[in-house]
Amino acid sequence: MIVKLVLHNLVFVGIMALVLFLSAGTLHWASAWFYLVVSLIVGLASGLWLARTDPGLLAERMRLKAPEQPSADKWFMRVFLVVAVTWFVVIGLDRRLQASTMPVLLQGIGLVLYLASTLFIMWVFRENSFAAPVVKVQAERHHHVISTGPYAVIRHPMYAGVMLYFIGTPLLIGSWWGLAMMPVFFLAFAIRSRIEEHTLMGGLPGYADYAERVRYRMLPGIW
């Protein structure tokens, strides 16, 4: 599993590097290199932590397909992949055209948000051993409703944490164009949350009662 984790992270960071540098048309891009190195270190460190604390969840996190995954979620994952690649292309084109000037202070804030996203998601993993990357009810793992930690406040804390990543990354790299796409990701996770809730309402005992108790999806007091 550790070998698979390392290969998974190397491939993921390698694809990001390929898309960013090809669209930028240059390798002379210090903030992108810094982002990629941080991503590799954070990805490996988080994965190793998960391997020690919850190897079952790590195994689930590295399965990107499941026969019980709803067709709506399969289509969502395909569309989301296109959107994510487009986002990196837009950030690269921003660099190619020298369209953005990002103050160093904001880039530092971007790094803080990126790391905050990672820590928040690790908290989610610690509370929820069923946080698989695809929507499904994990009956074989005795799936049950989680209502502790961040789940006591919002129903989809994972998506809230990932939104910090989609805000922090373009700030860290220095792309206003990338930051401008943030509403697209919020809309995407709003759609994903509905797909997930439809599945859990129908297949996970107690989820309907949980949704009645915890009213907010991603933004406490707002939505």
Coordinates of N, CA and C in Angstrom, one line a residue:
M1 N 0.8 -1.2 0.0 CA 0.0 0.0 0.0 C 0.9 1.3 0.0
I2 N 2.0 1.2 0.7 CA 2.9 2.4 0.8 C 3.5 2.7 -0.6
V3 N 3.9 1.6 -1.3 CA 4.4 1.8 -2.7 C 3.3 2.4 -3.6
K4 N 2.1 1.9 -3.4 CA 1.0 2.4 -4.2 C 0.8 3.9 -3.9
L5 N 0.9 4.2 -2.6 CA 0.7 5.6 -2.2 C 1.7 6.5 -2.8
V6 N 3.0 6.1 -2.7 CA 4.1 6.9 -3.3 C 3.9 7.1 -4.8
L7 N 3.6 6.0 -5.5 CA 3.4 6.1 -7.0 C 2.2 7.0 -7.3
H8 N 1.1 6.9 -6.5 CA -0.1 7.7 -6.7 C 0.3 9.2 -6.6
N9 N 1.0 9.5 -5.6 CA 1.4 10.9 -5.4 C 2.3 11.4 -6.5
L10 N 3.3 10.6 -6.9 CA 4.2 11.0 -7.9 C 3.5 11.2 -9.2
V11 N 2.6 10.3 -9.6 CA 1.8 10.5 -10.8 C 0.9 11.7 -10.8
F12 N 0.3 11.9 -9.6 CA -0.6 13.1 -9.5 C 0.1 14.4 -9.6
V13 N 1.2 14.5 -8.9 CA 2.0 15.8 -9.0 C 2.7 15.9 -10.4
G14 N 3.1 14.8 -11.0 CA 3.6 14.8 -12.3 C 2.7 15.3 -13.3
I15 N 1.4 14.9 -13.2 CA 0.4 15.4 -14.2 C 0.1 16.9 -14.0
M16 N 0.0 17.3 -12.7 CA -0.1 18.7 -12.5 C 1.0 19.5 -13.1
A17 N 2.2 19.0 -12.9 CA 3.4 19.8 -13.4 C 3.3 19.8 -14.9
L18 N 3.0 18.7 -15.6 CA 2.9 18.7 -17.0 C 1.9 19.7 -17.6
V19 N 0.7 19.7 -17.0 CA -0.4 20.6 -17.4 C 0.0 22.1 -17.2
L20 N 0.6 22.4 -16.0 CA 0.9 23.7 -15.6 C 2.0 24.3 -16.6
F21 N 3.1 23.5 -16.7 CA 4.3 24.0 -17.5 C 4.0 24.0 -19.0
L22 N 3.3 23.1 -19.5 CA 2.9 23.1 -20.9 C 2.0 24.3 -21.2
S23 N 1.1 24.6 -20.4 CA 0.2 25.7 -20.7 C 0.9 27.0 -20.4
A24 N 1.8 27.0 -19.5 CA 2.6 28.3 -19.3 C 3.7 28.5 -20.3
G25 N 4.1 27.4 -20.9 CA 5.2 27.5 -22.0 C 6.6 27.8 -21.4
T26 N 6.8 27.5 -20.1 CA 8.1 27.8 -19.5 C 8.2 26.9 -18.3
L27 N 9.5 26.6 -18.0 CA 9.8 25.9 -16.7 C 10.3 26.9 -15.6
H28 N 10.5 28.2 -16.1 CA 11.0 29.2 -15.2 C 9.8 29.8 -14.4
W29 N 9.3 29.1 -13.4 CA 8.1 29.6 -12.7 C 8.3 29.1 -11.3
A30 N 8.9 30.0 -10.5 CA 9.3 29.6 -9.1 C 8.1 29.2 -8.2
S31 N 7.0 30.0 -8.3 CA 5.9 29.7 -7.4 C 5.2 28.3 -7.8
A32 N 5.2 28.0 -9.1 CA 4.6 26.7 -9.5 C 5.5 25.6 -8.9
W33 N 6.8 25.7 -9.1 CA 7.7 24.7 -8.5 C 7.5 24.5 -7.0
F34 N 7.4 25.6 -6.3 CA 7.2 25.6 -4.9 C 5.9 24.9 -4.5
Y35 N 4.8 25.2 -5.3 CA 3.5 24.5 -5.1 C 3.6 23.0 -5.3
L36 N 4.3 22.6 -6.3 CA 4.4 21.2 -6.6 C 5.2 20.5 -5.6
V37 N 6.3 21.1 -5.1 CA 7.1 20.4 -4.0 C 6.3 20.3 -2.7
V38 N 5.6 21.4 -2.4 CA 4.7 21.4 -1.2 C 3.6 20.3 -1.4
S39 N 3.0 20.2 -2.6 CA 2.0 19.2 -2.8 C 2.5 17.8 -2.7
L40 N 3.7 17.5 -3.1 CA 4.3 16.2 -3.0 C 4.6 15.9 -1.6
I41 N 5.2 16.8 -0.8 CA 5.5 16.6 0.6 C 4.2 16.4 1.4
V42 N 3.3 17.3 1.2 CA 2.0 17.2 2.0 C 1.2 15.9 1.6
G43 N 1.2 15.6 0.3 CA 0.5 14.4 -0.1 C 1.1 13.1 0.5
L44 N 2.4 13.0 0.5 CA 3.1 11.8 1.1 C 2.9 11.8 2.6
A45 N 3.1 12.9 3.2 CA 3.0 13.0 4.7 C 1.6 12.6 5.2
S46 N 0.6 13.2 4.5 CA -0.8 12.9 4.8 C -1.2 11.4 4.6
G47 N -0.7 10.9 3.5 CA -0.9 9.5 3.2 C -0.3 8.5 4.2
L48 N 1.0 8.8 4.6 CA 1.7 8.0 5.6 C 1.0 8.1 6.9
W49 N 0.5 9.3 7.3 CA -0.3 9.4 8.5 C -1.5 8.6 8.5
L50 N -2.2 8.6 7.3 CA -3.4 7.8 7.2 C -3.1 6.3 7.2
A51 N -2.0 5.9 6.6 CA -1.6 4.5 6.6 C -1.4 4.0 8.1
R52 N -0.9 4.9 8.9 CA -0.7 4.5 10.3 C -2.0 4.5 11.1
T53 N -2.8 5.5 10.9 CA -4.0 5.7 11.8 C -5.2 5.0 11.3
D54 N -5.4 4.9 9.9 CA -6.6 4.3 9.4 C -6.3 3.7 8.0
P55 N -5.6 2.5 7.9 CA -5.2 1.9 6.7 C -6.4 1.6 5.8
G56 N -7.6 1.2 6.4 CA -8.8 0.9 5.7 C -9.3 2.1 4.9
L57 N -9.2 3.3 5.5 CA -9.6 4.5 4.8 C -8.6 4.8 3.6
L58 N -7.3 4.6 3.9 CA -6.4 4.9 2.9 C -6.6 4.0 1.6
A59 N -6.9 2.8 1.9 CA -7.2 1.8 0.8 C -8.5 2.3 0.0
E60 N -9.5 2.8 0.7 CA -10.7 3.4 0.1 C -10.3 4.6 -0.7
R61 N -9.4 5.5 -0.2 CA -9.1 6.7 -0.9 C -8.3 6.5 -2.2
M62 N -7.7 5.3 -2.3 CA -7.0 5.0 -3.5 C -7.8 4.2 -4.5
R63 N -9.1 4.0 -4.2 CA -10.0 3.4 -5.1 C -10.9 4.5 -5.7
L64 N -10.7 4.7 -7.0 CA -11.4 5.8 -7.6 C -12.7 5.4 -8.4
K65 N -12.9 4.1 -8.3 CA -14.1 3.5 -8.9 C -14.7 2.5 -8.0
A66 N -16.0 2.3 -8.1 CA -16.7 1.3 -7.3 C -18.0 0.9 -8.1
P67 N -18.3 -0.4 -8.1 CA -19.5 -0.9 -8.9 C -20.8 -0.3 -8.3
E68 N -20.8 0.0 -7.0 CA -22.0 0.5 -6.4 C -22.1 2.1 -6.5
Q69 N -21.2 2.7 -7.1 CA -21.2 4.1 -7.3 C -22.4 4.5 -8.2
P70 N -23.2 5.5 -7.8 CA -24.3 5.9 -8.6 C -23.8 6.5 -9.9
S71 N -24.6 6.3 -11.0 CA -24.2 6.8 -12.3 C -24.1 8.3 -12.3
A72 N -24.9 9.0 -11.6 CA -24.8 10.4 -11.5 C -23.4 10.9 -11.0
D73 N -22.9 10.1 -10.0 CA -21.6 10.4 -9.4 C -20.5 10.1 -10.4
K74 N -20.7 9.0 -11.2 CA -19.7 8.7 -12.2 C -19.6 9.8 -13.2
W75 N -20.7 10.3 -13.7 CA -20.7 11.5 -14.6 C -20.1 12.7 -14.0
F76 N -20.4 12.9 -12.7 CA -19.9 14.1 -12.0 C -18.3 14.0 -12.0
M77 N -17.8 12.8 -11.7 CA -16.3 12.7 -11.6 C -15.7 12.9 -12.9
R78 N -16.3 12.5 -14.0 CA -15.7 12.8 -15.4 C -15.7 14.3 -15.6
V79 N -16.9 14.9 -15.4 CA -16.9 16.4 -15.6 C -16.0 17.2 -14.7
F80 N -15.9 16.7 -13.4 CA -15.0 17.4 -12.5 C -13.6 17.3 -12.9
L81 N -13.2 16.2 -13.5 CA -11.8 16.0 -14.0 C -11.5 17.0 -15.1
V82 N -12.5 17.2 -16.0 CA -12.3 18.1 -17.1 C -12.1 19.6 -16.5
V83 N -13.0 19.9 -15.5 CA -13.0 21.2 -14.9 C -11.6 21.4 -14.2
A84 N -11.2 20.4 -13.5 CA -9.9 20.6 -12.7 C -8.7 20.8 -13.7
V85 N -8.7 20.0 -14.7 CA -7.6 20.2 -15.7 C -7.7 21.5 -16.4
T86 N -8.9 22.0 -16.7 CA -9.1 23.3 -17.3 C -8.6 24.4 -16.3
W87 N -8.8 24.2 -15.1 CA -8.4 25.2 -14.0 C -6.8 25.3 -14.1
F88 N -6.1 24.2 -14.1 CA -4.7 24.2 -14.2 C -4.2 24.9 -15.5
V89 N -4.9 24.6 -16.6 CA -4.5 25.2 -17.9 C -4.7 26.7 -17.8
V90 N -5.8 27.1 -17.2 CA -6.1 28.6 -17.0 C -5.0 29.2 -16.2
I91 N -4.6 28.6 -15.1 CA -3.5 29.1 -14.3 C -2.2 29.2 -15.1
G92 N -1.9 28.2 -15.9 CA -0.7 28.2 -16.8 C -0.8 29.3 -17.8
L93 N -2.0 29.5 -18.4 CA -2.1 30.5 -19.5 C -1.9 31.9 -18.8
D94 N -2.4 32.0 -17.6 CA -2.2 33.3 -16.9 C -0.8 33.6 -16.7
R95 N 0.1 32.6 -16.4 CA 1.5 32.8 -16.3 C 2.1 33.1 -17.7
R96 N 1.6 32.4 -18.7 CA 2.2 32.6 -20.1 C 2.0 34.0 -20.6
L97 N 0.8 34.6 -20.2 CA 0.4 35.9 -20.7 C 0.9 37.0 -19.7
Q98 N 1.4 36.6 -18.6 CA 1.9 37.5 -17.5 C 0.7 38.4 -17.1
A99 N -0.5 37.8 -16.9 CA -1.7 38.6 -16.7 C -1.9 39.0 -15.2
S100 N -1.3 38.2 -14.3 CA -1.5 38.5 -12.9 C -0.2 38.9 -12.2
T101 N -0.4 39.8 -11.3 CA 0.6 40.2 -10.3 C 0.1 40.0 -8.9
M102 N 0.6 39.0 -8.3 CA 0.1 38.7 -6.9 C 1.1 39.1 -5.9
P103 N 0.7 40.0 -4.9 CA 1.6 40.4 -3.8 C 2.1 39.1 -3.0
V104 N 3.3 39.2 -2.6 CA 3.9 38.1 -1.8 C 3.1 37.8 -0.6
L105 N 2.5 38.8 0.0 CA 1.7 38.6 1.2 C 0.5 37.7 0.9
L106 N -0.1 37.9 -0.2 CA -1.3 37.1 -0.6 C -0.8 35.7 -1.0
Q107 N 0.4 35.5 -1.6 CA 0.9 34.2 -1.8 C 1.1 33.5 -0.5
G108 N 1.6 34.2 0.5 CA 1.8 33.6 1.8 C 0.5 33.2 2.4
I109 N -0.6 34.0 2.3 CA -1.9 33.6 2.7 C -2.4 32.4 2.0
G110 N -2.1 32.3 0.7 CA -2.4 31.1 -0.1 C -1.8 29.8 0.5
L111 N -0.5 29.9 0.9 CA 0.1 28.8 1.5 C -0.5 28.4 2.8
V112 N -0.9 29.4 3.6 CA -1.6 29.1 4.9 C -2.9 28.4 4.6
L113 N -3.7 28.9 3.6 CA -5.0 28.3 3.3 C -4.8 26.9 2.8
Y114 N -3.8 26.6 2.0 CA -3.5 25.3 1.5 C -3.2 24.3 2.6
L115 N -2.3 24.8 3.6 CA -2.0 23.9 4.7 C -3.2 23.7 5.6
A116 N -4.0 24.8 5.8 CA -5.2 24.7 6.6 C -6.2 23.7 6.0
S117 N -6.3 23.7 4.7 CA -7.1 22.8 4.0 C -6.7 21.3 4.3
T118 N -5.4 21.1 4.3 CA -4.9 19.8 4.5 C -5.2 19.3 6.0
L119 N -4.9 20.2 6.9 CA -5.1 19.9 8.3 C -6.6 19.6 8.6
F120 N -7.5 20.4 8.0 CA -8.9 20.3 8.2 C -9.4 18.9 7.6
I121 N -8.9 18.6 6.4 CA -9.3 17.3 5.8 C -8.8 16.2 6.6
M122 N -7.6 16.3 7.2 CA -7.1 15.2 8.1 C -8.0 15.1 9.3
W123 N -8.5 16.1 9.8 CA -9.5 16.1 10.9 C -10.7 15.3 10.5
V124 N -11.2 15.6 9.3 CA -12.3 14.9 8.7 C -12.0 13.4 8.6
F125 N -10.9 13.1 8.1 CA -10.5 11.6 8.0 C -10.5 11.0 9.4
R126 N -10.0 11.7 10.4 CA -9.9 11.2 11.7 C -11.3 10.9 12.3
E127 N -12.2 11.7 12.0 CA -13.6 11.5 12.5 C -14.4 10.5 11.6
N128 N -14.1 10.5 10.3 CA -15.0 9.7 9.4 C -14.1 8.7 8.6
S129 N -14.1 7.4 9.1 CA -13.4 6.4 8.4 C -14.0 6.0 7.1
F130 N -15.2 6.6 6.7 CA -15.9 6.2 5.5 C -15.8 7.3 4.4
A131 N -14.8 8.2 4.6 CA -14.7 9.3 3.6 C -14.1 8.9 2.3
A132 N -14.8 8.1 1.6 CA -14.3 7.6 0.3 C -14.3 8.7 -0.8
P133 N -13.5 8.6 -1.8 CA -13.5 9.6 -2.9 C -14.7 9.5 -3.8
V134 N -15.4 8.4 -3.7 CA -16.6 8.2 -4.6 C -17.8 8.0 -3.7
V135 N -19.0 8.4 -4.2 CA -20.2 8.3 -3.4 C -20.7 6.8 -3.4
K136 N -20.8 6.3 -2.2 CA -21.4 4.9 -2.0 C -21.6 4.7 -0.6
V137 N -22.5 3.7 -0.3 CA -22.7 3.2 1.0 C -21.8 2.0 1.2
Q138 N -20.9 2.0 2.2 CA -19.9 1.0 2.4 C -20.4 0.0 3.4
A139 N -21.4 -0.8 3.0 CA -22.0 -1.8 3.9 C -20.9 -2.8 4.4
E140 N -20.0 -3.2 3.5 CA -19.0 -4.2 3.9 C -18.0 -3.7 5.0
R141 N -18.0 -2.3 5.2 CA -17.2 -1.8 6.2 C -18.1 -1.3 7.4
H142 N -19.3 -1.7 7.4 CA -20.3 -1.4 8.5 C -20.5 0.2 8.6
H143 N -20.7 0.7 7.4 CA -20.9 2.2 7.3 C -22.1 2.6 8.2
H144 N -21.8 3.7 9.0 CA -22.8 4.3 9.8 C -22.6 5.8 9.8
V145 N -23.7 6.5 10.3 CA -23.7 8.0 10.3 C -22.6 8.5 11.2
I146 N -21.8 9.5 10.8 CA -20.8 10.2 11.6 C -21.4 11.6 11.9
S147 N -21.4 11.9 13.2 CA -22.0 13.2 13.7 C -21.1 13.9 14.7
T148 N -19.8 13.5 14.7 CA -18.9 14.1 15.6 C -17.9 15.0 14.9
G149 N -17.1 15.8 15.7 CA -16.2 16.7 15.1 C -16.8 17.7 14.1
P150 N -16.3 17.9 13.0 CA -16.9 18.9 12.1 C -18.3 18.5 11.6
Y151 N -18.6 17.2 11.6 CA -19.9 16.7 11.2 C -21.0 17.1 12.1
A152 N -20.6 17.6 13.3 CA -21.7 18.1 14.2 C -22.1 19.5 13.8
V153 N -21.4 20.2 12.9 CA -21.7 21.5 12.5 C -22.2 21.6 11.1
I154 N -21.5 20.9 10.2 CA -21.9 20.8 8.7 C -21.9 19.4 8.3
R155 N -22.7 19.1 7.2 CA -22.9 17.7 6.8 C -21.8 17.3 5.8
H156 N -21.1 18.3 5.2 CA -20.1 18.0 4.2 C -18.8 18.7 4.5
P157 N -18.2 18.5 5.6 CA -16.9 19.2 5.9 C -15.8 18.9 5.0
M158 N -15.8 17.8 4.3 CA -14.7 17.5 3.4 C -14.7 18.5 2.2
Y159 N -15.9 18.8 1.7 CA -16.0 19.8 0.6 C -15.6 21.2 1.1
A160 N -16.0 21.5 2.3 CA -15.6 22.8 2.8 C -14.1 22.9 2.9
G161 N -13.4 21.8 3.4 CA -12.0 21.8 3.4 C -11.3 21.9 2.1
V162 N -11.9 21.2 1.1 CA -11.3 21.2 -0.3 C -11.5 22.6 -0.9
M163 N -12.5 23.3 -0.5 CA -12.7 24.7 -1.0 C -11.6 25.6 -0.6
L164 N -11.0 25.4 0.6 CA -9.9 26.1 1.0 C -8.7 25.9 0.1
Y165 N -8.6 24.6 -0.4 CA -7.5 24.3 -1.3 C -7.7 25.1 -2.6
F166 N -8.9 25.2 -3.1 CA -9.1 25.8 -4.4 C -9.1 27.3 -4.3
I167 N -9.1 27.9 -3.1 CA -8.8 29.3 -2.9 C -7.3 29.5 -2.7
G168 N -6.7 28.7 -1.8 CA -5.3 28.8 -1.5 C -4.3 28.6 -2.6
T169 N -4.6 27.6 -3.5 CA -3.7 27.2 -4.5 C -3.4 28.3 -5.5
P170 N -4.5 29.0 -6.1 CA -4.2 30.1 -7.1 C -3.5 31.3 -6.4
L171 N -3.8 31.5 -5.1 CA -3.1 32.6 -4.4 C -1.6 32.2 -4.3
L172 N -1.4 31.0 -3.9 CA 0.0 30.6 -3.7 C 0.8 30.6 -5.0
I173 N 0.2 30.1 -6.1 CA 0.9 30.2 -7.4 C 1.0 31.6 -7.9
G174 N 0.0 32.4 -7.6 CA 0.0 33.8 -8.1 C -0.9 34.0 -9.3
S175 N -2.1 33.4 -9.3 CA -3.0 33.6 -10.4 C -4.4 34.1 -10.1
W176 N -4.7 35.3 -10.5 CA -6.0 35.8 -10.3 C -7.0 35.1 -11.2
W177 N -6.6 34.6 -12.3 CA -7.5 33.9 -13.2 C -7.9 32.6 -12.5
G178 N -7.0 31.9 -11.9 CA -7.3 30.7 -11.2 C -8.3 30.9 -10.0
L179 N -8.1 32.0 -9.3 CA -8.9 32.4 -8.2 C -10.3 32.7 -8.7
A180 N -10.4 33.3 -9.9 CA -11.7 33.6 -10.4 C -12.6 32.4 -10.7
M181 N -12.0 31.2 -10.8 CA -12.8 30.0 -11.1 C -13.3 29.4 -9.8
M182 N -13.0 29.9 -8.7 CA -13.5 29.4 -7.4 C -15.0 29.1 -7.3
P183 N -15.9 30.1 -7.8 CA -17.3 29.8 -7.8 C -17.7 28.5 -8.6
V184 N -16.9 28.2 -9.6 CA -17.2 27.0 -10.4 C -17.1 25.8 -9.5
F185 N -16.1 25.7 -8.7 CA -15.8 24.6 -7.8 C -16.9 24.6 -6.7
F186 N -17.3 25.7 -6.2 CA -18.3 25.7 -5.2 C -19.6 25.1 -5.7
L187 N -20.0 25.5 -7.0 CA -21.2 25.0 -7.6 C -21.0 23.5 -7.8
A188 N -19.8 23.0 -8.2 CA -19.6 21.6 -8.4 C -19.8 20.8 -7.1
F189 N -19.3 21.3 -6.0 CA -19.5 20.6 -4.7 C -20.9 20.7 -4.2
A190 N -21.6 21.8 -4.6 CA -23.0 21.8 -4.2 C -23.8 20.7 -4.9
I191 N -23.5 20.5 -6.2 CA -24.1 19.4 -7.0 C -23.7 18.1 -6.4
R192 N -22.4 17.9 -6.1 CA -21.9 16.6 -5.6 C -22.6 16.3 -4.2
S193 N -22.8 17.4 -3.4 CA -23.4 17.1 -2.1 C -24.9 16.6 -2.3
R194 N -25.6 17.1 -3.3 CA -26.9 16.6 -3.5 C -26.9 15.1 -4.0
I195 N -26.0 14.8 -4.8 CA -25.8 13.4 -5.3 C -25.6 12.5 -4.1
E196 N -24.6 12.9 -3.2 CA -24.3 12.2 -2.1 C -25.4 12.0 -1.1
E197 N -26.1 13.1 -0.9 CA -27.2 13.0 0.1 C -28.4 12.1 -0.4
H198 N -28.6 12.2 -1.7 CA -29.7 11.3 -2.3 C -29.3 9.8 -2.1
T199 N -28.0 9.5 -2.2 CA -27.6 8.1 -2.0 C -27.6 7.7 -0.6
L200 N -27.2 8.6 0.3 CA -27.1 8.3 1.8 C -28.5 8.3 2.4
M201 N -29.4 9.1 1.9 CA -30.8 9.1 2.4 C -31.5 7.8 2.1
G202 N -31.2 7.2 0.9 CA -31.8 6.0 0.5 C -31.1 4.7 1.0
G203 N -29.9 4.8 1.4 CA -29.2 3.6 1.8 C -28.5 3.5 3.1
L204 N -28.4 4.7 3.8 CA -27.7 4.7 5.1 C -28.6 5.0 6.2
P205 N -28.9 4.0 7.1 CA -29.9 4.2 8.2 C -29.4 5.3 9.1
G206 N -30.4 6.2 9.4 CA -30.1 7.3 10.3 C -29.7 8.5 9.7
Y207 N -29.4 8.5 8.4 CA -28.9 9.7 7.7 C -29.9 10.8 7.6
A208 N -31.2 10.4 7.4 CA -32.3 11.4 7.3 C -32.4 12.2 8.6
D209 N -32.4 11.4 9.7 CA -32.5 12.1 11.0 C -31.3 13.0 11.3
Y210 N -30.1 12.6 10.9 CA -28.9 13.4 11.0 C -29.0 14.7 10.2
A211 N -29.6 14.6 9.0 CA -29.7 15.8 8.1 C -30.8 16.7 8.7
E212 N -31.7 16.2 9.5 CA -32.7 17.1 10.1 C -32.0 17.8 11.3
R213 N -31.1 17.2 12.0 CA -30.4 17.8 13.1 C -29.4 18.8 12.7
V214 N -28.6 18.5 11.7 CA -27.5 19.3 11.2 C -28.0 19.9 9.9
R215 N -28.4 21.2 9.9 CA -29.1 21.8 8.8 C -28.2 22.3 7.7
Y216 N -26.9 22.6 8.0 CA -26.1 23.3 7.0 C -25.2 22.3 6.3
R217 N -25.0 22.5 5.0 CA -24.2 21.6 4.2 C -22.7 21.9 4.3
M218 N -22.3 23.1 3.9 CA -20.8 23.4 3.9 C -20.5 24.7 4.6
L219 N -21.4 25.6 4.7 CA -21.1 26.9 5.3 C -22.0 27.1 6.5
P220 N -21.4 27.0 7.8 CA -22.2 27.1 9.0 C -23.0 28.4 9.0
G221 N -24.3 28.4 9.3 CA -25.1 29.5 9.4 C -25.5 30.2 8.0
I222 N -25.0 29.6 6.9 CA -25.3 30.2 5.6 C -25.9 29.2 4.7
W223 N -25.2 28.0 4.5 CA -25.8 27.0 3.5 C -25.3 25.6 3.9

